[in-house]
PDB file of C-alpha atoms and ligand atoms in Angstrom:
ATOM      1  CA  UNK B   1     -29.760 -93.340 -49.242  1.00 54.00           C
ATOM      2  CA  UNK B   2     -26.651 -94.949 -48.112  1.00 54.00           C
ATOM      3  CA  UNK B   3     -23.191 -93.469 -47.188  1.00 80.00           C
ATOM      4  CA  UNK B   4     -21.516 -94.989 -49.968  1.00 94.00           C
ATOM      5  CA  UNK B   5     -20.362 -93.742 -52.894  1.00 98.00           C
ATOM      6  CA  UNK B   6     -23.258 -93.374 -55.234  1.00 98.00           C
ATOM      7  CA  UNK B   7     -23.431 -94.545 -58.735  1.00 98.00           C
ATOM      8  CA  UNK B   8     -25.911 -93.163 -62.087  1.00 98.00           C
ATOM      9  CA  UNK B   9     -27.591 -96.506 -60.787  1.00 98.00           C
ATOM     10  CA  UNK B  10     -28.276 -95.284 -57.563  1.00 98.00           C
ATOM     11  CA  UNK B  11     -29.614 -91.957 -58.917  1.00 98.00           C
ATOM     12  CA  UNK B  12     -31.813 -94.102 -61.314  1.00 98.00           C
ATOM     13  CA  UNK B  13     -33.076 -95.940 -58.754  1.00 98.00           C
ATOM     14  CA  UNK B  14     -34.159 -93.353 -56.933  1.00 98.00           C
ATOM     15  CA  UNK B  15     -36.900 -92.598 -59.696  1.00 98.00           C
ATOM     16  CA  UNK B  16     -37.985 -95.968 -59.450  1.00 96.00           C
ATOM     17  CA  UNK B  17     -38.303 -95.460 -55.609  1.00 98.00           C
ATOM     18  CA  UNK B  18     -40.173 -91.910 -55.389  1.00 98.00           C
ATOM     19  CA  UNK B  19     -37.187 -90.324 -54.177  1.00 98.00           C
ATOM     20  CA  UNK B  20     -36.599 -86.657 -54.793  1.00 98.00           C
ATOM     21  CA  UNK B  21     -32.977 -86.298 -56.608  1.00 98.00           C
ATOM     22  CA  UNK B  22     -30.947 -83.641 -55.083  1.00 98.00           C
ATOM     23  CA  UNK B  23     -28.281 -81.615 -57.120  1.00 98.00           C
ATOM     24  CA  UNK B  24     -26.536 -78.632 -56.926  1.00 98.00           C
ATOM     25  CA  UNK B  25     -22.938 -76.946 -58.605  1.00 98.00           C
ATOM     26  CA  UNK B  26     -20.030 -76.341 -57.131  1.00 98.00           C
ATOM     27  CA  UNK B  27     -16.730 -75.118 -58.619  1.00 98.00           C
ATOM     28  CA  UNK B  28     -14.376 -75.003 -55.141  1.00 98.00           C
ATOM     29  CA  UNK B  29     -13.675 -77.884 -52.592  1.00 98.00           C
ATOM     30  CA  UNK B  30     -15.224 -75.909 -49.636  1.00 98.00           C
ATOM     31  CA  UNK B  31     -18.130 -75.401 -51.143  1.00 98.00           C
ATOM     32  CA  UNK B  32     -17.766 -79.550 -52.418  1.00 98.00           C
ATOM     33  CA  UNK B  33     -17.337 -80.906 -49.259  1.00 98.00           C
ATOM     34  CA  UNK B  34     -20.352 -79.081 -47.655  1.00 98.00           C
ATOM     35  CA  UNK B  35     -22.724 -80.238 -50.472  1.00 98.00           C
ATOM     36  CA  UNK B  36     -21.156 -83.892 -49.877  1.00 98.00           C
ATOM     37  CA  UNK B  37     -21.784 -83.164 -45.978  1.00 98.00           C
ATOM     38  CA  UNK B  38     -25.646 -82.144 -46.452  1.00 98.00           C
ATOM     39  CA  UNK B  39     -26.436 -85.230 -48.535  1.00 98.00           C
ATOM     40  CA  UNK B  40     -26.854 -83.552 -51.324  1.00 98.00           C
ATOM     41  CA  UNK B  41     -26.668 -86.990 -54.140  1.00 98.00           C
ATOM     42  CA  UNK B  42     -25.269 -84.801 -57.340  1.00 98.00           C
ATOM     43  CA  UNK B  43     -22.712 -82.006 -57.725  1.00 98.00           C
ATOM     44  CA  UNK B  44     -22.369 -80.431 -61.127  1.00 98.00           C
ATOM     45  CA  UNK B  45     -19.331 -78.748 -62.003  1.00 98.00           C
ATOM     46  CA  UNK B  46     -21.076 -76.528 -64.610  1.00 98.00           C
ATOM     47  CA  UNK B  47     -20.014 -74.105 -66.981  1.00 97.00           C
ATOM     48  CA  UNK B  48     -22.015 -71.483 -65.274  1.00 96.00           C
ATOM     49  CA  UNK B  49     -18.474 -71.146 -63.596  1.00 97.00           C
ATOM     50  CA  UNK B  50     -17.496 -68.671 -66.535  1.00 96.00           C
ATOM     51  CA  UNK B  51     -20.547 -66.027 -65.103  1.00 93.00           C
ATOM     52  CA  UNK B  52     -20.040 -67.072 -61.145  1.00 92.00           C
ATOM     53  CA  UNK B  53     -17.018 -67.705 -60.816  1.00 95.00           C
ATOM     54  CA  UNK B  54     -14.618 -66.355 -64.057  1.00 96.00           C
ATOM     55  CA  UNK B  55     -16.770 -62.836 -65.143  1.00 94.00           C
ATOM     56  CA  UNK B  56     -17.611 -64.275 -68.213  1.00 95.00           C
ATOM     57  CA  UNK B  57     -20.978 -62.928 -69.839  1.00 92.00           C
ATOM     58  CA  UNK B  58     -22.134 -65.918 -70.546  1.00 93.00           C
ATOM     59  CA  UNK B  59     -21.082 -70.263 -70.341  1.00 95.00           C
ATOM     60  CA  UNK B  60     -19.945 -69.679 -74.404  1.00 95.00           C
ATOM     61  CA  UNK B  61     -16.261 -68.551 -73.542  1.00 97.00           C
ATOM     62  CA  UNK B  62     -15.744 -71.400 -70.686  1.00 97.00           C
ATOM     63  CA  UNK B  63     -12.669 -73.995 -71.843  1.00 98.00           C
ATOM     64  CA  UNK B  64     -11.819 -77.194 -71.310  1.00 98.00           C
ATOM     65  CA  UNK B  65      -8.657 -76.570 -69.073  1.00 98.00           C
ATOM     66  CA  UNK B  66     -11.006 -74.204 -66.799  1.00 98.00           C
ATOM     67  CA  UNK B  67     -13.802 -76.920 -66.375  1.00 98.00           C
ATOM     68  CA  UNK B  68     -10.835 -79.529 -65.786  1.00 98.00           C
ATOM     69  CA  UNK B  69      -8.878 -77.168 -63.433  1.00 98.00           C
ATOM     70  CA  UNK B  70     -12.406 -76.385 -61.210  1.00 98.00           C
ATOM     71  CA  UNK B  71     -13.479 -79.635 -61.667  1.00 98.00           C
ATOM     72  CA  UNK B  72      -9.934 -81.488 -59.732  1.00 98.00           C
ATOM     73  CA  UNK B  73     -10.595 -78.792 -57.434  1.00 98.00           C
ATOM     74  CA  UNK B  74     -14.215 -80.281 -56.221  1.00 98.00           C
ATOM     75  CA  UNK B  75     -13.871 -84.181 -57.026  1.00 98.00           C
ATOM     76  CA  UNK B  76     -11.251 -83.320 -53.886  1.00 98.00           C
ATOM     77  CA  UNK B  77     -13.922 -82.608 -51.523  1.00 98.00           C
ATOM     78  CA  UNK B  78     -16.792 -85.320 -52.582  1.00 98.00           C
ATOM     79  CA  UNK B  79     -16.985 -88.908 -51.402  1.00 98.00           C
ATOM     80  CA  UNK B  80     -19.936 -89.533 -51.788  1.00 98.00           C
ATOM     81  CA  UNK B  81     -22.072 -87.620 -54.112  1.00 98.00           C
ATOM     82  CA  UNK B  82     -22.100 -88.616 -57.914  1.00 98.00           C
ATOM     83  CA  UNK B  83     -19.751 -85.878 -59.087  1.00 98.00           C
ATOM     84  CA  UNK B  84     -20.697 -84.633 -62.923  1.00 98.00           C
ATOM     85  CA  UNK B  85     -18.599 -82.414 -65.117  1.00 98.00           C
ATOM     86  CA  UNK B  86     -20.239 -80.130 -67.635  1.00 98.00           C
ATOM     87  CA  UNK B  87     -18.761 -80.313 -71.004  1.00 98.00           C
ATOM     88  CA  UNK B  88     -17.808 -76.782 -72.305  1.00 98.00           C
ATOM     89  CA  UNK B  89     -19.187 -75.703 -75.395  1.00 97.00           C
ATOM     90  CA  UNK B  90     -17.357 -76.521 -78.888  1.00 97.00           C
ATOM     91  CA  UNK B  91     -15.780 -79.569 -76.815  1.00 98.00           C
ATOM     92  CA  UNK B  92     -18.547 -82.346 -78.164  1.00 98.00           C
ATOM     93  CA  UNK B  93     -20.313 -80.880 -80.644  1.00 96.00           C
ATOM     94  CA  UNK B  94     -17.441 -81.158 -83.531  1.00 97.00           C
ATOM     95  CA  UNK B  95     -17.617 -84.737 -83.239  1.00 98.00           C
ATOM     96  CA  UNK B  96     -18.114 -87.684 -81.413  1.00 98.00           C
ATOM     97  CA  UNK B  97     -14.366 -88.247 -81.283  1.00 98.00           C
ATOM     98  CA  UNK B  98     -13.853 -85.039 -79.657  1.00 98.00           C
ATOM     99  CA  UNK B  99     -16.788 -85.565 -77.075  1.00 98.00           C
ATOM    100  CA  UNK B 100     -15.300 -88.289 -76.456  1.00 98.00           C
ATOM    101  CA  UNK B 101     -11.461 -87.638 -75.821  1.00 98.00           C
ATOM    102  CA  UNK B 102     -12.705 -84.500 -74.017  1.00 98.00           C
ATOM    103  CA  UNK B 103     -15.722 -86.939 -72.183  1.00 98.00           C
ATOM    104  CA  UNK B 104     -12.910 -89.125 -71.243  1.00 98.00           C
ATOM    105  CA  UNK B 105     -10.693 -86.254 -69.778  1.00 98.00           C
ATOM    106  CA  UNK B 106     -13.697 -85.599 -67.054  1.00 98.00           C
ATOM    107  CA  UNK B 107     -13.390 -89.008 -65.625  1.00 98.00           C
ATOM    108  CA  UNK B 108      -9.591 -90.045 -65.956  1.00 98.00           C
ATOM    109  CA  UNK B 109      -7.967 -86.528 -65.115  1.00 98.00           C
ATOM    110  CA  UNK B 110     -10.613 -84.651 -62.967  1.00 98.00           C
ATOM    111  CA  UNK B 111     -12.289 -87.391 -61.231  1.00 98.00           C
ATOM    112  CA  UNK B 112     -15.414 -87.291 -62.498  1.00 98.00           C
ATOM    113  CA  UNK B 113     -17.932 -90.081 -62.356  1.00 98.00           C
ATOM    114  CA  UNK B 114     -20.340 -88.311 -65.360  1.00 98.00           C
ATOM    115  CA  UNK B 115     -20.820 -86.245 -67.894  1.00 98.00           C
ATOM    116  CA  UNK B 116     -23.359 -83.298 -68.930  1.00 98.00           C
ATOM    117  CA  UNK B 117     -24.191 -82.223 -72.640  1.00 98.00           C
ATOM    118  CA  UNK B 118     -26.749 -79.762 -73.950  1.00 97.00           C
ATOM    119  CA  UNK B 119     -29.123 -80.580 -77.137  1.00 97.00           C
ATOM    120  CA  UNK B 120     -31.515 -83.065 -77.792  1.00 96.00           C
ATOM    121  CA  UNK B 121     -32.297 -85.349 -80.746  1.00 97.00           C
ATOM    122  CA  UNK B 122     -29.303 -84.014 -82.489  1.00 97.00           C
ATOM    123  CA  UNK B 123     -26.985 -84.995 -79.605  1.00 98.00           C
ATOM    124  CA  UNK B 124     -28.261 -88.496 -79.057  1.00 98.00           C
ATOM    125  CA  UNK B 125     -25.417 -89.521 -81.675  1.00 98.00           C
ATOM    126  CA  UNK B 126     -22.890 -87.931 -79.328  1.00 98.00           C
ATOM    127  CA  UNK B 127     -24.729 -89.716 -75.813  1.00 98.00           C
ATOM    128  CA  UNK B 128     -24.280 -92.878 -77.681  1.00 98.00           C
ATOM    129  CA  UNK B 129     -20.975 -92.371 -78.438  1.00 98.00           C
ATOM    130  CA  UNK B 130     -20.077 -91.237 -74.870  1.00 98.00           C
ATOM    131  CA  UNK B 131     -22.240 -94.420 -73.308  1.00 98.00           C
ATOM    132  CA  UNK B 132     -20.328 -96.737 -76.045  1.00 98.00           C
ATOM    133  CA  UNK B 133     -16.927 -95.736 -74.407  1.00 98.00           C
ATOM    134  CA  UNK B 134     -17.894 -96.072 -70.724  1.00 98.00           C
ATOM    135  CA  UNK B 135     -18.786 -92.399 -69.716  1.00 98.00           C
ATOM    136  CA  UNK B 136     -22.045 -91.804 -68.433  1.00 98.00           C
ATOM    137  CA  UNK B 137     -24.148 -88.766 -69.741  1.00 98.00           C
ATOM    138  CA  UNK B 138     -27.121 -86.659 -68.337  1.00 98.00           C
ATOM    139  CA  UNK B 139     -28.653 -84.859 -70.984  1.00 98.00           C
ATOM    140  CA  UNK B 140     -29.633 -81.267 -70.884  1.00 98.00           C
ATOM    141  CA  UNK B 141     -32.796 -79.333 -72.830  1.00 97.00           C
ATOM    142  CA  UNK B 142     -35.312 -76.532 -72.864  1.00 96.00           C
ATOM    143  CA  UNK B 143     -33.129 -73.829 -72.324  1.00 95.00           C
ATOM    144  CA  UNK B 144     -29.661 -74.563 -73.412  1.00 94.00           C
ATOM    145  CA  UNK B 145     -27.886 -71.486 -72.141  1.00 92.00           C
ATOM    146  CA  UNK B 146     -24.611 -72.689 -74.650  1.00 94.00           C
ATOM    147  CA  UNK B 147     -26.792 -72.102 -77.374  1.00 90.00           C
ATOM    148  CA  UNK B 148     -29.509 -69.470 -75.858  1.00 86.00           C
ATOM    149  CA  UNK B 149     -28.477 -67.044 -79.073  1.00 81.00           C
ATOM    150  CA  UNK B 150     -30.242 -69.717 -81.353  1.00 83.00           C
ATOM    151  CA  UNK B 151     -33.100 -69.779 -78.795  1.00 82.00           C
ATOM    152  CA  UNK B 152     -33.864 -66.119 -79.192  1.00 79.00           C
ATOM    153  CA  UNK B 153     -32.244 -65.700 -75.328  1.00 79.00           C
ATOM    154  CA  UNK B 154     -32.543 -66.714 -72.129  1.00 84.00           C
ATOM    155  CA  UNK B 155     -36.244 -68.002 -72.455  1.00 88.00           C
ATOM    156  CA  UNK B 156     -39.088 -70.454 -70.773  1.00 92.00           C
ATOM    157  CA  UNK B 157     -38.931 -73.165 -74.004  1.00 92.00           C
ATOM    158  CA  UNK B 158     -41.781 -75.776 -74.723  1.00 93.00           C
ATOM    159  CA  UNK B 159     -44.891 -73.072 -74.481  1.00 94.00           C
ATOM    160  CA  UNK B 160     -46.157 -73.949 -77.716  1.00 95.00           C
ATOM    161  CA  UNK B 161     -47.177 -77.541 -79.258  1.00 97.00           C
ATOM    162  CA  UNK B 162     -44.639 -78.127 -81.440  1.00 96.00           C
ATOM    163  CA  UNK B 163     -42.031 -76.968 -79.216  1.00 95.00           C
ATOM    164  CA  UNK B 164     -43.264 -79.242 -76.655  1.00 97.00           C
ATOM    165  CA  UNK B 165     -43.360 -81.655 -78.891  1.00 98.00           C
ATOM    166  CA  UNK B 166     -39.704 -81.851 -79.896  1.00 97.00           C
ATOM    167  CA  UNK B 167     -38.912 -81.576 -76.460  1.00 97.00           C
ATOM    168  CA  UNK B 168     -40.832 -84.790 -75.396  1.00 98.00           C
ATOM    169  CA  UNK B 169     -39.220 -85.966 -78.650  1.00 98.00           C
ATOM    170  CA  UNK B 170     -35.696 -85.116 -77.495  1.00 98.00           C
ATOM    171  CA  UNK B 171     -36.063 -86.115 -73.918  1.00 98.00           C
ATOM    172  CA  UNK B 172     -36.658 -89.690 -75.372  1.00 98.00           C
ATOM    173  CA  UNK B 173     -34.006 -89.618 -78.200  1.00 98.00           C
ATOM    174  CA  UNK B 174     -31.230 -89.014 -74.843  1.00 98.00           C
ATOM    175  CA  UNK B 175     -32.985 -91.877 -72.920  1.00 98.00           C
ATOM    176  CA  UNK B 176     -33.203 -94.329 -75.923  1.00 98.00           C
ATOM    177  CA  UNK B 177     -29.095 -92.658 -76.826  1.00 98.00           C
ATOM    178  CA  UNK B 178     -28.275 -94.406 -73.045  1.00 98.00           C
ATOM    179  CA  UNK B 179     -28.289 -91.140 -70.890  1.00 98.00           C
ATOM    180  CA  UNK B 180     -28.978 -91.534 -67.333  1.00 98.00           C
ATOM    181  CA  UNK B 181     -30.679 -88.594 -66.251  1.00 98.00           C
ATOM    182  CA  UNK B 182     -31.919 -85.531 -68.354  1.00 98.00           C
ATOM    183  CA  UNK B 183     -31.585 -81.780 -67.090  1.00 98.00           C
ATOM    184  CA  UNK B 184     -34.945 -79.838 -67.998  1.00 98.00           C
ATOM    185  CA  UNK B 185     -34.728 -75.898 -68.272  1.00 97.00           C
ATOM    186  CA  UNK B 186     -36.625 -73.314 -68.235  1.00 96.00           C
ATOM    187  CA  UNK B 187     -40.044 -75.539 -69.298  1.00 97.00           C
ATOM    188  CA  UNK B 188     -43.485 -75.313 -68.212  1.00 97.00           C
ATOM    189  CA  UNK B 189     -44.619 -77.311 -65.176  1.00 97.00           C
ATOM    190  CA  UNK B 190     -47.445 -79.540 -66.942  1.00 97.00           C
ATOM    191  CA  UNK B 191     -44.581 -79.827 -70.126  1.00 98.00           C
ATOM    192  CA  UNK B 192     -42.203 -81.140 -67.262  1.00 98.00           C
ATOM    193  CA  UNK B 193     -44.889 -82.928 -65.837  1.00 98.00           C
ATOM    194  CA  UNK B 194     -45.702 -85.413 -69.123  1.00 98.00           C
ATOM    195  CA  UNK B 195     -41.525 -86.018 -70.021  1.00 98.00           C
ATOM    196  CA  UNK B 196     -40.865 -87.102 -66.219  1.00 98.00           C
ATOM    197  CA  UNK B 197     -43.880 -89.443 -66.504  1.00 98.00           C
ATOM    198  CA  UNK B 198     -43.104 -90.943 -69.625  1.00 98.00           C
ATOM    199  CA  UNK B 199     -39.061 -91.405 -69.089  1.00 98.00           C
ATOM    200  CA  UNK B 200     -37.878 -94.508 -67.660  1.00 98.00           C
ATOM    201  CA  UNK B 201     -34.504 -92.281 -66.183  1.00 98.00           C
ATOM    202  CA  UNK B 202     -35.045 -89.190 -64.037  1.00 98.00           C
ATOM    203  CA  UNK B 203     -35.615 -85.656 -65.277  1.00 98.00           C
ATOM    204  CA  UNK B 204     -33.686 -82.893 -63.305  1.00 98.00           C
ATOM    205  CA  UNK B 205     -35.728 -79.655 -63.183  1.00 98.00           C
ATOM    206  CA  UNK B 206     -34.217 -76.038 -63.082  1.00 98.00           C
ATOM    207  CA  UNK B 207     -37.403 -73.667 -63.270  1.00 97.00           C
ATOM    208  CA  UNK B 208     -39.157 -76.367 -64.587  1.00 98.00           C
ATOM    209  CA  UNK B 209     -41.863 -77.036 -61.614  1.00 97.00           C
ATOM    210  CA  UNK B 210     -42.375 -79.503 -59.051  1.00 98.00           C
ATOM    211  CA  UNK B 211     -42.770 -82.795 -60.985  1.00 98.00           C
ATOM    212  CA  UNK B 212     -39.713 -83.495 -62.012  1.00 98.00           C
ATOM    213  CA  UNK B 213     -37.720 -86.319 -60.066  1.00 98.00           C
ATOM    214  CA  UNK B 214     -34.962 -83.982 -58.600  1.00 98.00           C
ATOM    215  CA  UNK B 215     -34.150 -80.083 -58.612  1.00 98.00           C
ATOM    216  CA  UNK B 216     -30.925 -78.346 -59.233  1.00 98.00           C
ATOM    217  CA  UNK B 217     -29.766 -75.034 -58.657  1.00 97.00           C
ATOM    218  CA  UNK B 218     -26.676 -72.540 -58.936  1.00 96.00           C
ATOM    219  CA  UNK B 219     -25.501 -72.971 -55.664  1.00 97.00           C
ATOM    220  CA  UNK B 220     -24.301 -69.261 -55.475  1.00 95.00           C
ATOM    221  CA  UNK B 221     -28.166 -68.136 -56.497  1.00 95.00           C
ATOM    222  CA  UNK B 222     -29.277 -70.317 -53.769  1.00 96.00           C
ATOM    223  CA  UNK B 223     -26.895 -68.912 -51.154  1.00 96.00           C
ATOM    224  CA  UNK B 224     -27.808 -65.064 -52.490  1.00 94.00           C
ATOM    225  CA  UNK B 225     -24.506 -64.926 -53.562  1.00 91.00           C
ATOM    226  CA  UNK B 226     -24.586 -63.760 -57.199  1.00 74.00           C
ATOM    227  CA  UNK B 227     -26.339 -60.738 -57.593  1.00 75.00           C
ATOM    228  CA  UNK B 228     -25.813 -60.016 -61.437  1.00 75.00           C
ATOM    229  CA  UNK B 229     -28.815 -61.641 -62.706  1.00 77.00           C
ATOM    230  CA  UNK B 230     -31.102 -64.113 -60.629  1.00 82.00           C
ATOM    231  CA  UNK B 231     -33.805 -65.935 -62.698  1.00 88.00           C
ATOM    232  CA  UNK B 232     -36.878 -65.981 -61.172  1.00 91.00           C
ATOM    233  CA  UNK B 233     -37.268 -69.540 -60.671  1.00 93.00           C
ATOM    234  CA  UNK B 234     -34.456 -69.307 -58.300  1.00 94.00           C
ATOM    235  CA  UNK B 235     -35.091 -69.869 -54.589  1.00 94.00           C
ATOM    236  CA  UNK B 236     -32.456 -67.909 -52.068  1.00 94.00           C
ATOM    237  CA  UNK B 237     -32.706 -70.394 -49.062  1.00 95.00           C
ATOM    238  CA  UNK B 238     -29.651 -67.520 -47.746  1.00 95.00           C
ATOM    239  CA  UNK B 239     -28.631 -64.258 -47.981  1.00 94.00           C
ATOM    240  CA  UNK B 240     -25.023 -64.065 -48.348  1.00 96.00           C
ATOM    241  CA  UNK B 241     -24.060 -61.477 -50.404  1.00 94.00           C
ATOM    242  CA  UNK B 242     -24.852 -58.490 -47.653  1.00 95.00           C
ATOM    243  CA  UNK B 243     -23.046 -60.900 -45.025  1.00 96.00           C
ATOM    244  CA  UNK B 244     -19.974 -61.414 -47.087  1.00 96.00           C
ATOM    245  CA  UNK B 245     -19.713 -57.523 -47.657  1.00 96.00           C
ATOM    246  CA  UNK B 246     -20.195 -56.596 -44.048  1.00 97.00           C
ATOM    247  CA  UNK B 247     -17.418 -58.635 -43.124  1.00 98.00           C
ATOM    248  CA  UNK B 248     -15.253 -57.183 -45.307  1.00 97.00           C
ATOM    249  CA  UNK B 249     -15.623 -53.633 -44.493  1.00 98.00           C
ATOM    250  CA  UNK B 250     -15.522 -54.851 -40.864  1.00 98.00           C
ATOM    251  CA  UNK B 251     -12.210 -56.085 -41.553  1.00 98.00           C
ATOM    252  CA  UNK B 252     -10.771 -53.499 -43.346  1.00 98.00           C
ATOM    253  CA  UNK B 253     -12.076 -50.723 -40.818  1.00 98.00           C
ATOM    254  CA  UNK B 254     -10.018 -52.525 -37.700  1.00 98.00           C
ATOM    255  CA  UNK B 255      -7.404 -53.122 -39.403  1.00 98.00           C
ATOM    256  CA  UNK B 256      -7.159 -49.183 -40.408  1.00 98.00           C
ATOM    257  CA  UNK B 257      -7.776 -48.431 -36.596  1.00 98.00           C
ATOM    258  CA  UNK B 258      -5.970 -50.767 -35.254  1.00 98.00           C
ATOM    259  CA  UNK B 259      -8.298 -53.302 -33.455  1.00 98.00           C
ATOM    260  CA  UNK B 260      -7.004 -55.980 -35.060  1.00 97.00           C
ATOM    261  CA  UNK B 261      -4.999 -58.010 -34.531  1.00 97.00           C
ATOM    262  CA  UNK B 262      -5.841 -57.664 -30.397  1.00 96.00           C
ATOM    263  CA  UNK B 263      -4.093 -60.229 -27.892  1.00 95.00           C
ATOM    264  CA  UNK B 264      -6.728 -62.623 -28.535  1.00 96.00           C
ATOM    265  CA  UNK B 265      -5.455 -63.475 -32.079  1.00 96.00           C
ATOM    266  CA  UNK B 266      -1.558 -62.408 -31.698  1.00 96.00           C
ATOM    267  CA  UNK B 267       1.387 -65.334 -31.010  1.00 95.00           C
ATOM    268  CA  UNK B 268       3.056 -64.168 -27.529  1.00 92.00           C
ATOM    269  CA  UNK B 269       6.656 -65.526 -26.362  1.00 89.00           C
ATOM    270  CA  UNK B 270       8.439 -65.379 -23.180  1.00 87.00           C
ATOM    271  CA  UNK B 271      11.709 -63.837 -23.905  1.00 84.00           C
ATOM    272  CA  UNK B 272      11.805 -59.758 -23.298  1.00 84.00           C
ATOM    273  CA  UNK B 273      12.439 -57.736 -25.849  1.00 83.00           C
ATOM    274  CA  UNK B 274      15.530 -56.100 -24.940  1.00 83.00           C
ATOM    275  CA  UNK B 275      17.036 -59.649 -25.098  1.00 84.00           C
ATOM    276  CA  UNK B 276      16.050 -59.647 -28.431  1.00 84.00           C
ATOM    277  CA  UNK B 277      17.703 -56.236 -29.468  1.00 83.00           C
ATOM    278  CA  UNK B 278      20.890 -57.101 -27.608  1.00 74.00           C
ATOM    279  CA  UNK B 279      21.446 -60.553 -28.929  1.00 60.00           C
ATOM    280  CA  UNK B 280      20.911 -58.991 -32.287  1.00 61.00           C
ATOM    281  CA  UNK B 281      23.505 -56.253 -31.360  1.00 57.00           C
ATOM    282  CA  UNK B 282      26.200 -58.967 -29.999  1.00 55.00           C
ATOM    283  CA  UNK B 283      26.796 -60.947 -33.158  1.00 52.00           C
TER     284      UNK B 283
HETATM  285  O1  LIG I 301     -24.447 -74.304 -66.132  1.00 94.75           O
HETATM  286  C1  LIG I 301     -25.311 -74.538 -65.266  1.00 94.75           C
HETATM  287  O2  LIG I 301     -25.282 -73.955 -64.187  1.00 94.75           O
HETATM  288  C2  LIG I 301     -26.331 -75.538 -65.590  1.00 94.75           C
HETATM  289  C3  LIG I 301     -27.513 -75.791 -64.699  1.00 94.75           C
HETATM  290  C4  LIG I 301     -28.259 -77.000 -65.121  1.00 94.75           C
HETATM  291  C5  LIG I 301     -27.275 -75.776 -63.253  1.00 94.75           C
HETATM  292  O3  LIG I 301     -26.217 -76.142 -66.592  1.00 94.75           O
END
């Protein structure tokens, strides 16, 4: 892939070309800007920010004003990933106004090139309507954690026929609605397997097996970062967590004794301190 900027085209294309789609979230610009560095082609400002990043319990309580806030926050450290904000629940399912004047507010105030939505044949109303006024949309089914109560919780989706069914249905309602890419969740490998062959636009898998055209992960599940609840579909490629705590009680224990700050990370200056004192005295 190039260095450019790249567009939903480019991330279509890839499909087309064999090409494994990359994608992963971020919700800070350090974190951004390494993504952007690795050549990773999508970063997803999710609303999994309300569990990793705000406490929440789960994406339901996440607003508008904290998915723009984050989402400012990481189109500042990408150039040249496609950079795709998750719309927070209750802000597209009222209407297709709403989804999209708060659509819109992803691309013109936060910098965003894209859009994500969850739901399926009911949504494609909503994709159309976002695709109609210029914002492009990846879709997002299986497991829909906005709307896991209605699921029966955080379950694999698609085991039987008929669920299967509707999702092959819905994956082809968001295609047909104009999205460019559709997120799949928490479905069984073969299920996967049939929707990425039979979609022109690439599927995105999250425990959703090897066939799909790209992967994505929570980037703080992937670093071992979050150590509430990690599905079992996640890979750790690092082990952060017991890093990040070592550090800290490494720092607070010299600072308590005293080791630092040494010499090594002190400013020095020239003049003596008894200069100082009497100078001070003088005035
Ligand atoms: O909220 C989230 O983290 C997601 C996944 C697809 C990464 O929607």
């Amino acid at each position: 892939m190039p260095n450019k900027k790249l567009t939903v085209l480019d991330i279509v294309a890839m499909k087309a070309a064999g090409e494994k789609i990359t994608v992963l979230t971020a919700y800070d610009v350090s974190i951004a800007r390494m993504l952007d560095n690795a050549g990773i082609e999508v970063v997803l400002v999710c609303d999994s920010l309300g569990m990793v990043v705000l406490g929440y319990t789960s994406t339901v309580p996440v607003t508008m004003s904290e998915m723009l806030h984050h989402a400012r926050a990481v189109s500042r450290g990408v150039n040249r990933a496609l950079l795709v904000g998750d719309m927070p629940f209750m802000s597209y399912q009222t209407s297709e106004y709403e989804a999209v004047v708060n659509g819109g507010r992803f691309l013109k105030e936060a910098g965003c090139d894209a859009v994500k939505i969850e739901g399926g044949v009911e949504m494609a109303g909503v994709v159309r309507a976002l695709v109609r006024a210029g914002i492009p949309v990846m879709g997002h089914i299986g497991l829909t954690p906005q709307t896991a109560g209605q699921l029966g919780g955080y379950k694999v989706q698609g085991k039987d026929v008929a669920s299967a069914r509707r999702l092959l249905a819905a994956a082809l309602a968001l295609e047909e609605a104009g999205a460019f890419a559709v997120v799949l969740e928490c479905v069984p490998a073969q299920l996967a397997e049939v929707i990425t062959r039979e979609l022109k636009i690439p599927t995105i898998g999250i425990g959703a097996g090897v066939h799909c055209d790209g992967q994505v992960l929570v980037t703080n599940d992937l670093l071992g970062m979050f150590e509430k609840f990690v599905p079992s579909f996640v890979k750790a490629y690092a082990n952060l967590a017991p890093q990040i705590n070592e550090a800290f009680t490494s720092y607070r224990d010299e600072v308590k004794n005293g080791s630092y700050p040494d010499t090594e990370h002190s400013f020095t200056m020239q003049l003596p301190v008894a200069k100082i004192l009497k100078d001070h005295g003088d005035k």
